[in-house]
Short mmCIF file of C-alpha atoms and ligand atoms in Angstrom, two decimals:
data_model
loop_
_atom_site.label_atom_id
_atom_site.label_comp_id
_atom_site.label_asym_id
_atom_site.label_seq_id
_atom_site.Cartn_x
_atom_site.Cartn_y
_atom_site.Cartn_z
CA MET I 1 24.83 -119.93 85.45
CA ASN I 2 26.07 -122.95 87.18
CA LEU I 3 29.52 -123.69 89.05
CA LEU I 4 30.49 -127.27 88.34
CA THR I 5 34.31 -127.22 87.71
CA ILE I 6 37.11 -124.49 87.99
CA ALA I 7 37.61 -125.24 84.01
CA GLU I 8 34.17 -123.39 83.30
CA LEU I 9 35.22 -119.90 84.91
CA ALA I 10 37.38 -117.56 83.19
CA LYS I 11 40.42 -116.23 84.85
CA ASP I 12 38.90 -112.64 85.59
CA GLU I 13 35.87 -114.32 86.96
CA ILE I 14 37.80 -116.37 89.56
CA ASP I 15 39.85 -113.09 90.32
CA GLY I 16 36.67 -111.24 90.93
CA LEU I 17 35.05 -114.22 93.04
CA LEU I 18 38.27 -114.27 95.07
CA SER I 19 38.62 -110.29 95.57
CA ARG I 20 34.89 -110.09 96.61
CA ALA I 21 35.62 -113.11 98.86
CA ALA I 22 38.14 -111.26 100.69
CA ALA I 23 36.17 -107.92 101.17
CA LEU I 24 33.18 -109.80 102.44
CA LYS I 25 35.48 -111.54 104.83
CA GLU I 26 36.59 -107.92 106.07
CA ARG I 27 32.98 -107.18 106.32
CA HIS I 28 32.12 -109.85 108.33
CA LYS I 29 35.25 -109.48 110.68
CA LYS I 30 33.99 -105.57 111.26
CA GLY I 31 30.54 -107.21 112.23
CA ILE I 32 28.85 -105.10 109.38
CA PRO I 33 25.58 -106.76 108.62
CA HIS I 34 25.14 -107.74 104.50
CA HIS I 35 21.54 -109.12 103.76
CA PRO I 36 21.21 -109.44 99.96
CA LEU I 37 19.73 -112.85 99.91
CA ARG I 38 16.67 -111.98 102.12
CA GLY I 39 13.82 -114.12 100.87
CA LYS I 40 16.21 -116.40 98.88
CA THR I 41 16.55 -119.92 99.68
CA LEU I 42 19.45 -122.48 99.25
CA GLY I 43 18.98 -126.35 98.55
CA LEU I 44 21.57 -128.66 99.78
CA ILE I 45 21.47 -132.50 98.47
CA PHE I 46 24.08 -134.46 99.85
CA GLU I 47 24.74 -137.82 99.04
CA LYS I 48 28.13 -138.25 100.97
CA SER I 49 28.87 -136.55 104.43
CA SER I 50 30.23 -133.26 105.22
CA THR I 51 30.82 -130.97 107.83
CA ARG I 52 33.04 -128.05 106.02
CA THR I 53 30.76 -127.77 103.01
CA ARG I 54 27.45 -128.23 104.47
CA VAL I 55 28.03 -125.87 107.79
CA SER I 56 29.67 -123.23 105.44
CA PHE I 57 26.94 -123.07 103.10
CA GLU I 58 24.18 -122.85 105.21
CA THR I 59 25.88 -120.58 107.43
CA ALA I 60 26.96 -118.15 104.61
CA MET I 61 23.32 -118.13 103.31
CA TYR I 62 22.15 -117.10 107.14
CA HIS I 63 24.71 -114.29 107.07
CA LEU I 64 23.63 -113.33 103.75
CA GLY I 65 19.88 -113.29 104.78
CA GLY I 66 18.55 -116.24 103.18
CA ASP I 67 17.44 -119.60 104.50
CA ALA I 68 18.86 -123.07 103.97
CA ILE I 69 17.68 -126.55 103.71
CA PHE I 70 19.59 -129.41 103.99
CA ILE I 71 18.45 -132.99 102.52
CA SER I 72 20.32 -136.07 102.62
CA GLY I 73 20.23 -138.35 99.62
CA LYS I 74 19.27 -141.38 101.45
CA ASP I 75 16.34 -139.34 103.24
CA SER I 76 14.84 -138.14 99.96
CA GLN I 77 13.21 -139.91 97.05
CA ILE I 78 16.43 -139.97 95.13
CA GLY I 79 17.85 -142.64 97.60
CA ARG I 80 14.66 -144.82 96.66
CA GLY I 81 15.24 -144.09 92.85
CA GLU I 82 13.34 -140.99 91.89
CA PRO I 83 15.10 -139.88 88.67
CA ILE I 84 17.64 -137.12 89.06
CA LYS I 85 15.80 -135.20 86.10
CA ASP I 86 12.39 -135.21 88.09
CA THR I 87 14.52 -133.93 91.39
CA ALA I 88 15.97 -131.13 89.48
CA ARG I 89 13.17 -129.86 87.85
CA VAL I 90 10.96 -130.20 91.05
CA MET I 91 13.61 -128.74 93.50
CA SER I 92 13.78 -125.61 90.79
CA ARG I 93 9.84 -124.56 91.96
CA TYR I 94 10.82 -124.26 95.48
CA VAL I 95 14.73 -123.14 95.89
CA ASP I 96 16.60 -120.29 94.31
CA ALA I 97 20.19 -122.44 94.35
CA ILE I 98 21.13 -125.85 94.70
CA VAL I 99 24.02 -127.46 96.13
CA ILE I 100 24.99 -130.84 95.01
CA ARG I 101 27.47 -133.61 96.64
CA THR I 102 27.37 -136.73 95.19
CA PHE I 103 29.10 -139.50 93.35
CA GLY I 104 29.85 -139.60 89.38
CA HIS I 105 30.32 -136.17 87.64
CA GLU I 106 27.70 -137.22 85.15
CA ILE I 107 25.24 -137.01 87.97
CA ILE I 108 25.68 -133.42 88.71
CA GLU I 109 25.57 -132.60 84.80
CA GLU I 110 22.32 -134.29 84.62
CA TYR I 111 20.63 -132.30 87.38
CA ALA I 112 22.16 -129.15 85.92
CA LYS I 113 20.74 -129.78 82.85
CA TYR I 114 17.30 -130.28 84.19
CA SER I 115 17.54 -127.41 86.49
CA SER I 116 16.34 -123.82 86.09
CA VAL I 117 18.00 -122.40 89.34
CA PRO I 118 21.88 -122.41 89.47
CA VAL I 119 23.60 -125.90 90.82
CA ILE I 120 26.82 -125.52 92.75
CA ASN I 121 29.46 -128.62 92.78
CA GLY I 122 29.64 -129.56 96.64
CA LEU I 123 32.19 -132.48 95.70
CA THR I 124 32.18 -135.05 93.16
CA ASP I 125 34.44 -138.14 92.47
CA THR I 126 36.28 -135.60 90.06
CA HIS I 127 35.76 -131.99 91.24
CA HIS I 128 35.81 -130.54 94.09
CA PRO I 129 35.89 -126.40 92.82
CA CYS I 130 34.58 -124.32 95.90
CA GLN I 131 37.34 -125.95 98.34
CA VAL I 132 39.98 -124.99 95.71
CA LEU I 133 38.73 -121.62 95.27
CA ALA I 134 39.02 -121.23 98.92
CA ASP I 135 42.17 -122.77 99.00
CA VAL I 136 43.48 -120.32 96.34
CA MET I 137 41.92 -117.71 98.59
CA THR I 138 44.18 -118.75 101.31
CA VAL I 139 47.42 -118.98 99.44
CA ILE I 140 46.54 -115.23 98.43
CA GLU I 141 46.16 -114.34 102.01
CA LYS I 142 49.44 -115.88 103.04
CA LYS I 143 51.58 -115.16 100.21
CA GLY I 144 50.17 -112.09 98.64
CA THR I 145 49.47 -113.44 95.32
CA TYR I 146 49.13 -116.71 93.62
CA ASN I 147 51.48 -115.62 90.61
CA GLY I 148 54.75 -117.05 90.54
CA MET I 149 53.93 -119.42 93.11
CA LYS I 150 55.13 -123.18 93.07
CA VAL I 151 52.04 -125.53 94.40
CA CYS I 152 52.91 -129.22 95.10
CA TRP I 153 50.47 -131.88 95.51
CA ILE I 154 51.38 -134.96 97.20
CA GLY I 155 49.05 -137.98 97.27
CA ASP I 156 45.94 -139.09 95.16
CA GLY I 157 45.25 -137.77 91.79
CA ASN I 158 41.67 -137.49 92.76
CA ASN I 159 39.07 -134.63 92.96
CA MET I 160 41.18 -131.99 94.57
CA ALA I 161 44.19 -132.79 92.70
CA ASN I 162 42.09 -132.24 89.15
CA SER I 163 40.29 -129.02 90.62
CA TRP I 164 43.72 -127.98 91.65
CA ILE I 165 44.85 -128.89 88.12
CA GLU I 166 42.27 -126.76 86.54
CA ALA I 167 43.25 -123.80 89.05
CA ALA I 168 46.67 -123.85 87.80
CA ALA I 169 45.62 -123.92 84.18
CA VAL I 170 43.24 -121.04 84.26
CA LEU I 171 45.30 -118.70 86.75
CA GLY I 172 48.56 -119.63 85.48
CA PHE I 173 51.09 -120.90 88.23
CA GLU I 174 52.89 -123.76 88.57
CA LEU I 175 51.95 -126.86 89.87
CA LYS I 176 53.95 -130.46 90.64
CA LEU I 177 52.28 -133.24 91.35
CA ALA I 178 53.82 -136.59 93.14
CA CYS I 179 51.04 -139.39 93.06
CA PRO I 180 51.75 -143.17 92.86
CA LYS I 181 51.68 -144.80 89.60
CA GLY I 182 48.17 -145.87 88.86
CA TYR I 183 46.69 -142.87 90.73
CA TRP I 184 47.42 -140.05 88.47
CA PRO I 185 44.49 -137.86 87.00
CA SER I 186 43.06 -139.37 84.28
CA LYS I 187 44.45 -139.38 80.91
CA GLU I 188 41.51 -138.41 79.35
CA PHE I 189 41.03 -134.97 81.85
CA LEU I 190 44.80 -134.15 81.28
CA GLU I 191 44.38 -134.35 77.46
CA LYS I 192 41.20 -132.13 77.49
CA LEU I 193 43.16 -129.61 79.35
CA LYS I 194 46.16 -129.74 77.13
CA ALA I 195 44.00 -128.84 74.55
CA ALA I 196 42.88 -125.66 75.94
CA GLY I 197 46.68 -124.54 76.58
CA ASP I 198 49.75 -125.47 78.03
CA PRO I 199 49.72 -125.71 81.54
CA GLU I 200 52.85 -125.52 83.72
CA ILE I 201 52.04 -128.91 85.37
CA LEU I 202 54.23 -131.55 85.93
CA ILE I 203 53.26 -135.15 87.23
CA THR I 204 55.61 -137.52 88.65
CA ASP I 205 55.52 -140.38 91.29
CA ASN I 206 58.99 -138.59 93.17
CA VAL I 207 58.05 -137.03 95.96
CA GLU I 208 60.76 -134.87 96.59
CA GLU I 209 60.95 -133.74 92.96
CA ALA I 210 57.59 -132.37 93.37
CA ALA I 211 58.36 -130.99 96.60
CA ALA I 212 61.58 -129.28 96.03
CA ASP I 213 61.54 -125.39 96.14
CA ALA I 214 57.60 -125.58 96.66
CA ASP I 215 55.80 -122.34 98.02
CA VAL I 216 52.64 -124.36 98.69
CA LEU I 217 52.52 -128.35 100.18
CA ASN I 218 48.98 -129.78 99.77
CA THR I 219 47.70 -133.05 100.27
CA ASP I 220 44.44 -134.66 101.00
CA VAL I 221 43.15 -138.51 102.24
CA TRP I 222 44.63 -141.43 100.43
CA ALA I 223 41.01 -143.05 100.17
CA SER I 224 38.33 -140.71 99.32
CA MET I 225 34.71 -140.98 100.17
CA GLY I 226 33.17 -144.15 97.95
CA GLN I 227 36.75 -145.67 97.98
CA GLU I 228 36.50 -147.17 101.63
CA GLU I 229 36.58 -150.73 100.30
CA GLU I 230 40.17 -149.89 98.60
CA ALA I 231 41.56 -148.12 101.78
CA GLU I 232 43.68 -150.98 102.48
CA LYS I 233 45.31 -151.75 99.03
CA ARG I 234 45.63 -147.82 98.85
CA LYS I 235 47.37 -147.51 102.33
CA LYS I 236 50.08 -149.95 100.55
CA ALA I 237 50.45 -148.20 97.34
CA PHE I 238 50.42 -144.87 98.85
CA ALA I 239 53.19 -145.42 101.63
CA GLY I 240 55.65 -142.65 101.35
CA PHE I 241 53.32 -139.93 99.67
CA GLN I 242 53.31 -138.13 102.80
CA ILE I 243 53.94 -134.45 104.14
CA ASN I 244 56.32 -134.69 107.12
CA LYS I 245 59.15 -132.69 108.25
CA LYS I 246 61.81 -134.25 105.77
CA ILE I 247 59.47 -132.89 102.70
CA LEU I 248 58.55 -129.86 104.42
CA LYS I 249 62.62 -129.32 104.59
CA LEU I 250 62.79 -129.68 100.83
CA SER I 251 60.01 -126.59 100.29
CA LYS I 252 60.93 -123.15 100.38
CA LYS I 253 61.58 -121.17 103.78
CA GLY I 254 58.10 -120.05 104.66
CA ALA I 255 56.35 -122.41 102.68
CA ILE I 256 52.18 -123.16 103.87
CA VAL I 257 50.91 -126.64 104.42
CA MET I 258 47.24 -127.12 102.91
CA HIS I 259 44.71 -129.99 103.57
CA CYS I 260 41.12 -129.71 102.52
CA LEU I 261 40.47 -132.02 105.65
CA PRO I 262 39.09 -134.21 107.02
CA ALA I 263 42.76 -135.13 107.60
CA HIS I 264 44.24 -138.74 108.59
CA ARG I 265 47.12 -138.15 110.79
CA GLY I 266 50.27 -140.53 110.03
CA GLU I 267 49.01 -141.30 106.48
CA GLU I 268 48.97 -138.31 104.03
CA ILE I 269 50.22 -135.83 106.76
CA THR I 270 52.22 -136.46 110.00
CA GLU I 271 50.33 -134.89 113.21
CA ASP I 272 53.63 -132.38 113.59
CA VAL I 273 53.31 -130.81 110.48
CA LEU I 274 49.47 -130.67 110.55
CA GLU I 275 49.66 -128.79 113.86
CA GLY I 276 53.14 -126.91 113.06
CA PRO I 277 53.72 -123.36 112.15
CA HIS I 278 53.21 -124.12 108.25
CA SER I 279 49.89 -125.62 108.68
CA VAL I 280 47.30 -123.24 107.13
CA VAL I 281 44.52 -125.64 107.59
CA TRP I 282 42.12 -123.73 109.88
CA ASP I 283 42.25 -120.59 107.96
CA GLU I 284 41.81 -122.46 104.91
CA ALA I 285 38.87 -124.33 106.09
CA GLU I 286 37.20 -121.04 107.25
CA ASN I 287 37.87 -119.54 104.40
CA ARG I 288 35.41 -122.18 102.61
CA LEU I 289 32.40 -119.58 104.31
CA HIS I 290 33.51 -116.09 102.77
CA ILE I 291 34.52 -117.81 99.24
CA GLN I 292 31.10 -119.44 99.16
CA LYS I 293 29.21 -116.06 100.40
CA ALA I 294 30.94 -114.42 97.16
CA ILE I 295 29.73 -117.60 95.02
CA LEU I 296 26.34 -117.01 96.04
CA GLU I 297 26.19 -113.50 95.43
CA ARG I 298 27.48 -113.86 92.25
CA LEU I 299 24.95 -116.58 91.14
CA LEU I 300 21.69 -115.02 93.10
CA VAL I 301 22.30 -111.47 93.06
CA ASP I 302 24.08 -110.54 90.19
CA GLY I 303 22.06 -112.78 87.70
CA GLY I 304 24.83 -115.08 87.10
CA ARG I 305 27.03 -112.27 86.28
N1 CP F 1 36.76 -130.36 102.99
C1 CP F 1 35.35 -130.29 102.82
O1 CP F 1 34.92 -130.83 101.83
O2 CP F 1 35.27 -130.98 104.18
P1 CP F 1 33.43 -131.71 104.34
O3 CP F 1 33.70 -132.98 103.56
O4 CP F 1 33.47 -131.93 105.65
O5 CP F 1 32.73 -130.96 103.45
N1 NVA F 2 39.03 -136.43 98.27
C1 NVA F 2 38.00 -136.29 99.40
C2 NVA F 2 38.07 -135.08 99.67
C3 NVA F 2 36.79 -134.51 100.98
C4 NVA F 2 36.90 -133.44 101.37
C5 NVA F 2 36.99 -137.30 99.21
O1 NVA F 2 36.53 -136.88 98.22
O2 NVA F 2 36.26 -138.07 100.18
#
């Protein structure tokens, strides 16, 4: 079994991961050792930069009694053109599971097709499932539940937005996205999702409309990794698609502000809001560690169930 997108998980599977992550967090805070992955090795192949995903997965593996090996795409033979299908089969002979961070989602799908060990998506151009699972865990911690929550997304219709859309569709909370025209999640992606049910998702280019009465305000960078050349053009297109004090005022009293990080202060979020009392970004980053332990346990101890 793999974890490539949120949509491939059932609601009860996500709920199981979320409650297990909370239990593992509590255990960790109490200093109770837990080593179910002794003798297991996690491989990480990253073709893009990372701080949180890499360090939280490696640390999760060490805490659970296993080992982790990090390989940067450019330092491996992948960077010299060795086919994904060959790398996947070779790595399967060494490690017990693998985290991939890459560009096109089809690359990780190809990897998963040829891998005989679980493949975990550590971010592709169109999905970031582990981050959004950590985000939903953070919503539950701060708000008690995701049920009935009004979640607002401001900014790019990118990998994070897509994974939030899938989470809303599977878990059934309300999601309103404000993205500039031309930067909405793809039609094809939304059509596929609609075919699977009728999620409560609104997409607009009106930031105020999306933020009104929200319990959760969420954003991400205007230019993602791999879009560096578009950064200047995007700065113009995204002007105003920002979480700031004015937007915060439109949301519900006690709303939380989330950002997967890294943040660009003064672009998608202002310094005062990011550092202010509504921001939960550091807990959100910490929760990557706990949710990933739950994912690793599920894939490596529970035999994929
Ligand atoms: N949020 C996130 O995935 O951060 P990194 O790029 O540092 O892994
Ligand atoms: N959308 C961002 C997320 C970084 C964690 C990117 O893909 O660069």
